[in-house]
Structure formats: structure tokens, C-alpha cells
Amino acid sequence: MAPHRVAVLALPFVIPIDLGIPTQIFNARSYTPYELTVCSGARGDVTTSTGFTVGCTAGLPALAQADTIIVPGYWEYQRPPAPEVIAALKLAHDRGARIASICTGAFALAAAGLLNGRTVTTHWSTADELERLYPAVRVDRSVLYIDDDPLLTSAGMTAGIDLCLYIVRKDLGAVVANSIARELVAAPHRDGGQAQYIDRTLPSPTDHTLADTRDWALRHLNETLTLDVLARRARVSARTLVRMWRQEAGITPHQWLLTARINHARELLESTDLGIEQIAAQSGLGTSTNLRARFRDALDTTPSAYRRAFQPSDGTAPPVRADGKPEHPAT
């Protein structure tokens, strides 16, 4: 497996959680090609937004060698990064590097002019400021992340997990991404179009939620899961189900089920030799024709091409447990 160099750029007053997310997800594993470097404007310590310092193993030259660059959020985002940082980001973009931002990291990309004319996202609380400081940038406040290849942006804090897992899924497939998600005890996939902020109080332990219904649906994707079926399972009306589902998941039941079924089909294509018709049936997509249409719409590829791209043939797949599910090694 050819190495894939990932550079995480820690700017002054970097937000610790934003820095920790990509360093954990792109850390070296036996079944991934990632080679991780944490860099800064100058080799040495960087002060975080909470006051402690972190050591960086490299300076800006690391950006010139990176295949993927991640810019975590930082606290003094209103102030453009140092000129040498902006120049390094521009050079990386010009040579075709993939560049992603987490939270207020989008301000650094905007300062470098990389986001001009693009629709991006950032933490909901700083969206107005991003548009004010950089009028050529359009901000979508309602999504978790946006892939405008080769530039990707995410909302704040833990949306960085969704973005980084999405990148792994693009690079290595659903099985590897889900293995890393289990290691993090994170949701294996949240669609980028899911709402980043739901204005409601958290439920108390005694409140009725749809968490059990969603878990049940994931175990029965091969069945016909209409609104009425889900509503009966949740013991609510169909109208109440739709309202609660949007409140809790940020998307409709239909959108959620379609994403779950496509992701299950991806895992089956990667980890089994089942035929396309069997995979369509087991994932709840019905027929091979529908499976191909959904793959074309969601992934711009065909199931067969996806299988060729992501089914490992060199022993680099994550370890597999006795029940057939991939498992991660201890880290």
C-alpha cells in the first residue's frame, strides 16, 4: 500500500479537541497507508486555546510533502495566519493537495483565498463572521461537512470526526472507516447534510427517544421499513415519528435509511463475495438496478467498480473478529 502523507497544521491557539481528532484518526495503523505529521509555522511548541502547549514535529515544509492537509480550528481566527502559512497553503493547493478544515480552520483557508466562490461550512456560531470577513465565501450553516474536492470543510468540534471518517471512507472504504469509528466509539457515519445544530434540550433518561428504533432498523435493513413499520416499532404515530426523527438525527427517516442501506452495501462489497443481486437484497435496496442507481447518485460509481477499488487483495484489511466484523488493533 503506497504511503499517504497527512499533515495536521497546528496554528497558534489551536483548539485541542480539533487537533486531537485528525491525529487519532490518521494515526499509523497496520491496515492504513497514512503517515501522520503535526506541523506548525515553526518547528517547536504551539500554545493551545486552553493554555497548554503541544510539540510539533515539523515546520511548514511538511505541507509541501503532504497528500492531505488538515487545518484544525484555532481561537484567534479573526486574525489571518502568518504570511508564510498562507503562502504554504496556497502552494499546497496549487500542486493539488487535498486540504480540509475543522471548525474555525476554515478561516485560515479563507484568508489564503482558497475558499473564494465556494460554499463551505464552519462552526454555526462563527458562520456570520466568516461571511463578513470573507464576502467571496458562501457559508452553509446547516450541514456537518462539505466536500468540494479538493477542499473540504466541517462544522465545529466533533463534526471533525465525521469529516475525517468521511475522508477515510473515500480513501479506503467503509470497512476500514467503520473499524476506526469503533475504536473511537463514534458513529460510523453521519451524512454531511445532517444538521449541525438542533435547537432543543437534551432528553432526560426517562424521555421517549428513537435510538432503539434506529438500532433496530440497522439490524433489519433487508426488510421493508415503511414509516408505519417504524412508527409501530417506536409506538408513536407516523407524523410524530418524522418529527422526532428530524429532531434527533437532523434528517428524515427516508434519508437516514437510504444512507444506512448504501453504507451496508458498501461494507458487503468490500468484505464479501456476494453477488450484486444478493447485496441489493441484504441491504434493502431491492434490485441490482436500484443498487446501481443509488451508487451512481451517491458515489458517482458502480458497485462493481467500487468493489474493485476497495476490496483488499493484499492483506491490508483490518483484522476480522470471529463474527465476521472487522476489528481494530489496540492502540
mmCIF file of C-alpha atoms in Angstrom:
data_model
loop_
_atom_site.group_PDB
_atom_site.id
_atom_site.type_symbol
_atom_site.label_atom_id
_atom_site.label_comp_id
_atom_site.label_asym_id
_atom_site.label_seq_id
_atom_site.Cartn_x
_atom_site.Cartn_y
_atom_site.Cartn_z
ATOM 1 C CA MET A 1 0.000 0.000 0.000
ATOM 2 C CA ALA A 2 1.552 3.311 -1.081
ATOM 3 C CA PRO A 3 2.085 5.791 1.784
ATOM 4 C CA HIS A 4 -0.360 8.673 2.091
ATOM 5 C CA ARG A 5 1.153 11.618 3.941
ATOM 6 C CA VAL A 6 -1.175 13.570 6.215
ATOM 7 C CA ALA A 7 -0.034 16.876 7.714
ATOM 8 C CA VAL A 8 -2.039 18.443 10.543
ATOM 9 C CA LEU A 9 -1.327 22.169 10.743
ATOM 10 C CA ALA A 10 -1.469 23.424 14.330
ATOM 11 C CA LEU A 11 -1.907 27.195 14.281
ATOM 12 C CA PRO A 12 -1.350 29.324 17.406
ATOM 13 C CA PHE A 13 -4.135 28.816 19.958
ATOM 14 C CA VAL A 14 -5.287 25.630 18.227
ATOM 15 C CA ILE A 15 -8.403 24.073 19.766
ATOM 16 C CA PRO A 16 -7.246 20.845 21.468
ATOM 17 C CA ILE A 17 -10.210 18.673 20.508
ATOM 18 C CA ASP A 18 -9.909 19.767 16.870
ATOM 19 C CA LEU A 19 -6.221 18.849 16.926
ATOM 20 C CA GLY A 20 -6.823 15.512 18.614
ATOM 21 C CA ILE A 21 -9.426 14.294 16.120
ATOM 22 C CA PRO A 22 -7.271 14.062 12.965
ATOM 23 C CA THR A 23 -4.186 12.927 14.865
ATOM 24 C CA GLN A 24 -6.155 9.987 16.255
ATOM 25 C CA ILE A 25 -7.975 9.074 13.059
ATOM 26 C CA PHE A 26 -4.956 9.335 10.757
ATOM 27 C CA ASN A 27 -2.529 7.786 13.225
ATOM 28 C CA ALA A 28 -0.497 4.891 11.799
ATOM 29 C CA ARG A 29 -2.264 1.516 11.693
ATOM 30 C CA SER A 30 -1.182 -1.731 10.082
ATOM 31 C CA TYR A 31 -4.108 -1.637 7.650
ATOM 32 C CA THR A 32 -3.980 2.039 6.582
ATOM 33 C CA PRO A 33 -1.383 3.890 4.477
ATOM 34 C CA TYR A 34 -1.414 7.106 6.470
ATOM 35 C CA GLU A 35 1.836 8.705 7.638
ATOM 36 C CA LEU A 36 0.999 11.463 10.101
ATOM 37 C CA THR A 37 2.927 14.665 10.799
ATOM 38 C CA VAL A 38 1.906 17.504 13.107
ATOM 39 C CA CYS A 39 3.425 20.744 11.897
ATOM 40 C CA SER A 40 3.312 24.452 12.673
ATOM 41 C CA GLY A 41 4.611 27.723 11.309
ATOM 42 C CA ALA A 42 7.916 26.974 13.007
ATOM 43 C CA ARG A 43 9.094 23.675 14.424
ATOM 44 C CA GLY A 44 8.513 23.663 18.172
ATOM 45 C CA ASP A 45 5.774 24.135 20.732
ATOM 46 C CA VAL A 46 2.372 25.649 19.943
ATOM 47 C CA THR A 47 0.133 27.100 22.637
ATOM 48 C CA THR A 48 -3.411 25.754 22.545
ATOM 49 C CA SER A 49 -6.604 27.712 23.146
ATOM 50 C CA THR A 50 -6.760 26.339 26.693
ATOM 51 C CA GLY A 51 -3.218 27.360 27.625
ATOM 52 C CA PHE A 52 -1.128 24.191 27.499
ATOM 53 C CA THR A 53 1.415 23.612 24.759
ATOM 54 C CA VAL A 54 1.892 20.809 22.255
ATOM 55 C CA GLY A 55 5.086 19.887 20.490
ATOM 56 C CA CYS A 56 5.114 19.882 16.698
ATOM 57 C CA THR A 57 7.495 17.557 14.908
ATOM 58 C CA ALA A 58 7.832 19.638 11.750
ATOM 59 C CA GLY A 59 7.550 23.107 10.269
ATOM 60 C CA LEU A 60 5.822 24.368 7.140
ATOM 61 C CA PRO A 61 7.965 22.292 4.724
ATOM 62 C CA ALA A 62 5.767 19.332 5.771
ATOM 63 C CA LEU A 63 2.888 20.927 3.864
ATOM 64 C CA ALA A 64 4.904 20.745 0.648
ATOM 65 C CA GLN A 65 5.150 16.959 1.002
ATOM 66 C CA ALA A 66 1.626 16.183 2.222
ATOM 67 C CA ASP A 67 -1.058 14.456 0.191
ATOM 68 C CA THR A 68 -3.720 15.621 2.663
ATOM 69 C CA ILE A 69 -3.579 18.676 4.919
ATOM 70 C CA ILE A 70 -5.924 19.118 7.890
ATOM 71 C CA VAL A 71 -6.304 22.556 9.498
ATOM 72 C CA PRO A 72 -7.957 22.265 12.945
ATOM 73 C CA GLY A 73 -9.869 25.139 14.477
ATOM 74 C CA TYR A 74 -7.982 27.864 16.340
ATOM 75 C CA TRP A 75 -9.076 30.589 18.678
ATOM 76 C CA GLU A 76 -7.697 33.793 17.075
ATOM 77 C CA TYR A 77 -9.450 33.052 13.824
ATOM 78 C CA GLN A 78 -10.338 36.714 13.134
ATOM 79 C CA ARG A 79 -6.641 37.399 12.564
ATOM 80 C CA PRO A 80 -5.188 35.940 9.336
ATOM 81 C CA PRO A 81 -2.383 33.419 9.829
ATOM 82 C CA ALA A 82 1.215 34.488 9.285
ATOM 83 C CA PRO A 83 2.094 35.290 5.648
ATOM 84 C CA GLU A 84 4.356 32.252 5.395
ATOM 85 C CA VAL A 85 1.484 29.998 6.480
ATOM 86 C CA ILE A 86 -0.833 31.496 3.860
ATOM 87 C CA ALA A 87 1.863 31.089 1.207
ATOM 88 C CA ALA A 88 2.411 27.433 2.154
ATOM 89 C CA LEU A 89 -1.321 26.688 1.965
ATOM 90 C CA LYS A 90 -1.572 28.337 -1.445
ATOM 91 C CA LEU A 91 1.390 26.349 -2.774
ATOM 92 C CA ALA A 92 -0.095 23.103 -1.449
ATOM 93 C CA HIS A 93 -3.415 23.855 -3.106
ATOM 94 C CA ASP A 94 -1.766 24.798 -6.402
ATOM 95 C CA ARG A 95 0.058 21.474 -6.584
ATOM 96 C CA GLY A 96 -3.189 19.554 -5.958
ATOM 97 C CA ALA A 97 -3.049 18.599 -2.279
ATOM 98 C CA ARG A 98 -6.339 17.793 -0.569
ATOM 99 C CA ILE A 99 -6.963 20.371 2.165
ATOM 100 C CA ALA A 100 -9.602 20.067 4.882
ATOM 101 C CA SER A 101 -10.586 22.353 7.746
ATOM 102 C CA ILE A 102 -12.262 21.608 11.042
ATOM 103 C CA CYS A 103 -14.358 24.294 12.743
ATOM 104 C CA THR A 104 -12.644 27.716 12.531
ATOM 105 C CA GLY A 105 -9.828 26.231 10.476
ATOM 106 C CA ALA A 106 -11.969 27.431 7.559
ATOM 107 C CA PHE A 107 -10.868 30.997 8.384
ATOM 108 C CA ALA A 108 -7.262 30.079 7.563
ATOM 109 C CA LEU A 109 -8.289 28.626 4.199
ATOM 110 C CA ALA A 110 -10.423 31.698 3.501
ATOM 111 C CA ALA A 111 -7.525 34.009 4.392
ATOM 112 C CA ALA A 112 -5.432 32.168 1.800
ATOM 113 C CA GLY A 113 -8.147 32.790 -0.801
ATOM 114 C CA LEU A 114 -8.782 29.071 -1.246
ATOM 115 C CA LEU A 115 -12.498 29.290 -0.480
ATOM 116 C CA ASN A 116 -13.399 32.173 -2.786
ATOM 117 C CA GLY A 117 -16.526 31.370 -4.778
ATOM 118 C CA ARG A 118 -17.126 28.152 -2.838
ATOM 119 C CA THR A 119 -19.851 27.032 -0.457
ATOM 120 C CA VAL A 120 -18.306 25.942 2.848
ATOM 121 C CA THR A 121 -19.253 25.325 6.437
ATOM 122 C CA THR A 122 -17.820 26.100 9.843
ATOM 123 C CA HIS A 123 -18.993 26.200 13.450
ATOM 124 C CA TRP A 124 -22.505 27.631 13.470
ATOM 125 C CA SER A 125 -21.536 30.354 15.960
ATOM 126 C CA THR A 126 -18.838 31.793 13.649
ATOM 127 C CA ALA A 127 -20.638 31.474 10.311
ATOM 128 C CA ASP A 128 -21.740 35.126 10.184
ATOM 129 C CA GLU A 129 -18.211 36.277 10.940
ATOM 130 C CA LEU A 130 -16.720 34.123 8.195
ATOM 131 C CA GLU A 131 -19.066 35.690 5.639
ATOM 132 C CA ARG A 132 -18.393 39.194 6.965
ATOM 133 C CA LEU A 133 -14.600 38.863 6.848
ATOM 134 C CA TYR A 134 -14.551 36.994 3.528
ATOM 135 C CA PRO A 135 -17.515 38.120 1.363
ATOM 136 C CA ALA A 136 -16.453 35.885 -1.548
ATOM 137 C CA VAL A 137 -17.204 32.814 0.594
ATOM 138 C CA ARG A 138 -20.710 31.322 0.924
ATOM 139 C CA VAL A 139 -21.411 29.610 4.256
ATOM 140 C CA ASP A 140 -23.913 26.799 4.712
ATOM 141 C CA ARG A 141 -24.800 26.822 8.411
ATOM 142 C CA SER A 142 -26.996 23.733 8.303
ATOM 143 C CA VAL A 143 -24.581 20.898 7.479
ATOM 144 C CA LEU A 144 -21.877 18.876 9.223
ATOM 145 C CA TYR A 145 -19.348 18.968 6.406
ATOM 146 C CA ILE A 146 -18.975 19.794 2.719
ATOM 147 C CA ASP A 147 -16.781 18.046 0.159
ATOM 148 C CA ASP A 148 -15.876 20.488 -2.621
ATOM 149 C CA ASP A 149 -12.954 18.427 -3.848
ATOM 150 C CA PRO A 150 -10.086 19.048 -3.222
ATOM 151 C CA LEU A 151 -11.245 21.359 -0.415
ATOM 152 C CA LEU A 152 -13.355 20.064 2.473
ATOM 153 C CA THR A 153 -14.775 21.977 5.416
ATOM 154 C CA SER A 154 -16.590 20.846 8.538
ATOM 155 C CA ALA A 155 -18.658 22.321 11.306
ATOM 156 C CA GLY A 156 -17.340 22.658 14.818
ATOM 157 C CA MET A 157 -15.731 20.278 17.242
ATOM 158 C CA THR A 158 -16.986 16.695 16.885
ATOM 159 C CA ALA A 159 -18.156 17.287 13.294
ATOM 160 C CA GLY A 160 -14.431 16.951 12.629
ATOM 161 C CA ILE A 161 -14.812 13.252 13.471
ATOM 162 C CA ASP A 162 -17.474 12.919 10.783
ATOM 163 C CA LEU A 163 -15.304 14.722 8.245
ATOM 164 C CA CYS A 164 -12.165 12.697 8.965
ATOM 165 C CA LEU A 165 -14.045 9.392 8.877
ATOM 166 C CA TYR A 166 -15.610 10.523 5.606
ATOM 167 C CA ILE A 167 -12.116 11.092 4.192
ATOM 168 C CA VAL A 168 -11.030 7.609 5.332
ATOM 169 C CA ARG A 169 -14.175 6.161 3.734
ATOM 170 C CA LYS A 170 -13.337 7.887 0.443
ATOM 171 C CA ASP A 171 -9.758 6.641 0.558
ATOM 172 C CA LEU A 172 -10.099 3.132 1.949
ATOM 173 C CA GLY A 173 -13.769 2.182 2.033
ATOM 174 C CA ALA A 174 -16.476 1.670 4.621
ATOM 175 C CA VAL A 175 -14.964 -1.366 6.377
ATOM 176 C CA VAL A 176 -11.776 0.492 7.352
ATOM 177 C CA ALA A 177 -13.662 3.680 8.285
ATOM 178 C CA ASN A 178 -16.109 1.717 10.446
ATOM 179 C CA SER A 179 -13.253 -0.113 12.155
ATOM 180 C CA ILE A 180 -11.671 3.203 13.132
ATOM 181 C CA ALA A 181 -15.082 4.531 14.231
ATOM 182 C CA ARG A 182 -15.495 1.554 16.575
ATOM 183 C CA GLU A 183 -12.061 2.280 18.000
ATOM 184 C CA LEU A 184 -13.211 5.842 18.746
ATOM 185 C CA VAL A 185 -16.636 4.683 19.963
ATOM 186 C CA ALA A 186 -18.053 7.057 17.381
ATOM 187 C CA ALA A 187 -20.971 6.840 14.984
ATOM 188 C CA PRO A 188 -19.650 5.039 11.899
ATOM 189 C CA HIS A 189 -21.260 7.515 9.547
ATOM 190 C CA ARG A 190 -23.210 10.742 9.726
ATOM 191 C CA ASP A 191 -24.186 12.185 6.387
ATOM 192 C CA GLY A 192 -22.628 15.555 5.600
ATOM 193 C CA GLY A 193 -26.051 17.070 5.002
ATOM 194 C CA GLN A 194 -27.189 16.321 8.531
ATOM 195 C CA ALA A 195 -27.967 19.375 10.660
ATOM 196 C CA GLN A 196 -25.061 20.501 12.817
ATOM 197 C CA TYR A 197 -27.190 22.146 15.454
ATOM 198 C CA ILE A 198 -30.604 21.091 16.722
ATOM 199 C CA ASP A 199 -32.184 23.725 18.961
ATOM 200 C CA ARG A 200 -33.722 21.617 21.692
ATOM 201 C CA THR A 201 -32.879 20.399 25.143
ATOM 202 C CA LEU A 202 -31.308 17.006 25.607
ATOM 203 C CA PRO A 203 -33.766 14.277 26.613
ATOM 204 C CA SER A 204 -33.767 13.035 30.161
ATOM 205 C CA PRO A 205 -33.157 9.305 30.715
ATOM 206 C CA THR A 206 -36.904 8.789 31.020
ATOM 207 C CA ASP A 207 -37.811 10.641 27.782
ATOM 208 C CA HIS A 208 -39.033 8.659 24.802
ATOM 209 C CA THR A 209 -36.415 8.660 22.013
ATOM 210 C CA LEU A 210 -35.966 6.805 18.739
ATOM 211 C CA ALA A 211 -32.488 5.479 19.487
ATOM 212 C CA ASP A 212 -33.739 1.905 19.943
ATOM 213 C CA THR A 213 -35.807 2.163 16.778
ATOM 214 C CA ARG A 214 -32.804 3.298 14.743
ATOM 215 C CA ASP A 215 -30.681 0.484 16.188
ATOM 216 C CA TRP A 216 -33.420 -1.994 15.311
ATOM 217 C CA ALA A 217 -33.675 -0.603 11.778
ATOM 218 C CA LEU A 218 -29.940 -1.103 11.245
ATOM 219 C CA ARG A 219 -30.391 -4.792 12.073
ATOM 220 C CA HIS A 220 -33.347 -5.126 9.671
ATOM 221 C CA LEU A 221 -32.237 -3.165 6.617
ATOM 222 C CA ASN A 222 -33.148 -6.084 4.371
ATOM 223 C CA GLU A 223 -36.811 -5.712 5.335
ATOM 224 C CA THR A 224 -39.454 -3.257 4.127
ATOM 225 C CA LEU A 225 -39.171 -0.378 6.574
ATOM 226 C CA THR A 226 -42.060 1.968 5.895
ATOM 227 C CA LEU A 227 -42.969 4.891 8.116
ATOM 228 C CA ASP A 228 -45.821 2.826 9.544
ATOM 229 C CA VAL A 229 -43.481 -0.081 10.380
ATOM 230 C CA LEU A 230 -41.020 2.238 12.115
ATOM 231 C CA ALA A 231 -43.812 4.110 13.881
ATOM 232 C CA ARG A 232 -45.274 0.873 15.263
ATOM 233 C CA ARG A 233 -41.818 -0.145 16.465
ATOM 234 C CA ALA A 234 -41.416 3.221 18.199
ATOM 235 C CA ARG A 235 -45.011 3.183 19.494
ATOM 236 C CA VAL A 236 -45.770 6.618 18.052
ATOM 237 C CA SER A 237 -47.774 7.915 15.101
ATOM 238 C CA ALA A 238 -46.102 8.235 11.694
ATOM 239 C CA ARG A 239 -46.296 12.038 11.925
ATOM 240 C CA THR A 240 -44.702 12.021 15.367
ATOM 241 C CA LEU A 241 -42.014 9.640 14.139
ATOM 242 C CA VAL A 242 -40.987 12.010 11.322
ATOM 243 C CA ARG A 243 -40.888 14.978 13.691
ATOM 244 C CA MET A 244 -38.857 13.153 16.343
ATOM 245 C CA TRP A 245 -36.515 11.634 13.761
ATOM 246 C CA ARG A 246 -35.676 15.047 12.325
ATOM 247 C CA GLN A 247 -35.179 16.447 15.815
ATOM 248 C CA GLU A 248 -32.846 13.661 16.902
ATOM 249 C CA ALA A 249 -30.986 12.817 13.685
ATOM 250 C CA GLY A 250 -31.226 16.069 11.738
ATOM 251 C CA ILE A 251 -32.594 14.310 8.617
ATOM 252 C CA THR A 252 -35.757 12.471 7.603
ATOM 253 C CA PRO A 253 -36.252 8.725 8.147
ATOM 254 C CA HIS A 254 -36.071 8.205 4.367
ATOM 255 C CA GLN A 255 -32.717 9.992 4.084
ATOM 256 C CA TRP A 256 -31.350 8.142 7.092
ATOM 257 C CA LEU A 257 -32.438 4.732 5.788
ATOM 258 C CA LEU A 258 -31.055 5.357 2.313
ATOM 259 C CA THR A 259 -27.660 6.342 3.724
ATOM 260 C CA ALA A 260 -27.636 3.320 6.051
ATOM 261 C CA ARG A 261 -28.501 0.968 3.185
ATOM 262 C CA ILE A 262 -25.842 2.356 0.875
ATOM 263 C CA ASN A 263 -23.256 2.087 3.641
ATOM 264 C CA HIS A 264 -24.253 -1.527 4.340
ATOM 265 C CA ALA A 265 -23.973 -2.322 0.643
ATOM 266 C CA ARG A 266 -20.507 -0.761 0.630
ATOM 267 C CA GLU A 267 -19.411 -2.978 3.516
ATOM 268 C CA LEU A 268 -20.760 -6.088 1.798
ATOM 269 C CA LEU A 269 -18.989 -5.200 -1.445
ATOM 270 C CA GLU A 270 -15.718 -4.739 0.424
ATOM 271 C CA SER A 271 -15.855 -7.717 2.752
ATOM 272 C CA THR A 272 -17.813 -10.454 0.919
ATOM 273 C CA ASP A 273 -18.024 -12.140 -2.475
ATOM 274 C CA LEU A 274 -21.814 -11.925 -2.599
ATOM 275 C CA GLY A 275 -23.367 -11.139 -5.967
ATOM 276 C CA ILE A 276 -24.828 -7.710 -6.706
ATOM 277 C CA GLU A 277 -28.413 -9.008 -6.516
ATOM 278 C CA GLN A 278 -27.737 -10.582 -3.101
ATOM 279 C CA ILE A 279 -26.151 -7.388 -1.810
ATOM 280 C CA ALA A 280 -29.077 -5.336 -3.084
ATOM 281 C CA ALA A 281 -31.475 -7.626 -1.225
ATOM 282 C CA GLN A 282 -29.477 -7.766 2.025
ATOM 283 C CA SER A 283 -29.040 -4.002 2.144
ATOM 284 C CA GLY A 284 -32.728 -3.336 1.486
ATOM 285 C CA LEU A 285 -32.146 -1.672 -1.890
ATOM 286 C CA GLY A 286 -34.233 -4.316 -3.639
ATOM 287 C CA THR A 287 -32.732 -4.949 -7.045
ATOM 288 C CA SER A 288 -29.347 -4.659 -8.677
ATOM 289 C CA THR A 289 -30.783 -1.925 -10.898
ATOM 290 C CA ASN A 290 -31.756 0.160 -7.878
ATOM 291 C CA LEU A 291 -28.409 -0.537 -6.203
ATOM 292 C CA ARG A 292 -26.540 0.692 -9.269
ATOM 293 C CA ALA A 293 -28.730 3.818 -9.459
ATOM 294 C CA ARG A 294 -28.175 4.626 -5.780
ATOM 295 C CA PHE A 295 -24.417 4.128 -6.111
ATOM 296 C CA ARG A 296 -24.356 6.373 -9.155
ATOM 297 C CA ASP A 297 -26.281 9.123 -7.352
ATOM 298 C CA ALA A 298 -24.439 8.896 -4.029
ATOM 299 C CA LEU A 299 -20.921 7.847 -5.024
ATOM 300 C CA ASP A 300 -20.671 8.524 -8.766
ATOM 301 C CA THR A 301 -19.524 4.966 -9.407
ATOM 302 C CA THR A 302 -20.902 1.456 -9.926
ATOM 303 C CA PRO A 303 -20.995 -1.358 -7.352
ATOM 304 C CA SER A 304 -18.551 -3.412 -9.423
ATOM 305 C CA ALA A 305 -16.096 -0.535 -9.735
ATOM 306 C CA TYR A 306 -16.442 0.154 -6.019
ATOM 307 C CA ARG A 307 -15.659 -3.490 -5.209
ATOM 308 C CA ARG A 308 -12.570 -3.444 -7.431
ATOM 309 C CA ALA A 309 -11.365 -0.260 -5.765
ATOM 310 C CA PHE A 310 -11.929 -1.217 -2.133
ATOM 311 C CA GLN A 311 -11.972 -4.966 -1.729
ATOM 312 C CA PRO A 312 -8.474 -5.629 -0.320
ATOM 313 C CA SER A 313 -6.314 -8.159 -2.096
ATOM 314 C CA ASP A 314 -3.010 -7.559 -0.320
ATOM 315 C CA GLY A 315 -3.789 -8.485 3.281
ATOM 316 C CA THR A 316 -4.165 -4.870 4.394
ATOM 317 C CA ALA A 317 -7.766 -5.135 5.602
ATOM 318 C CA PRO A 318 -8.427 -4.544 9.287
ATOM 319 C CA PRO A 319 -8.390 -7.678 11.473
ATOM 320 C CA VAL A 320 -11.669 -9.597 11.432
ATOM 321 C CA ARG A 321 -13.426 -10.960 14.506
ATOM 322 C CA ALA A 322 -14.987 -14.393 14.778
ATOM 323 C CA ASP A 323 -18.397 -12.938 13.928
ATOM 324 C CA GLY A 324 -17.060 -11.598 10.635
ATOM 325 C CA LYS A 325 -16.963 -7.942 11.659
ATOM 326 C CA PRO A 326 -13.691 -6.039 11.259
ATOM 327 C CA GLU A 327 -11.851 -5.270 14.453
ATOM 328 C CA HIS A 328 -9.176 -2.731 15.187
ATOM 329 C CA PRO A 329 -5.906 -3.486 16.919
ATOM 330 C CA ALA A 330 -5.140 -1.956 20.280
ATOM 331 C CA THR A 331 -3.552 1.449 20.007
#
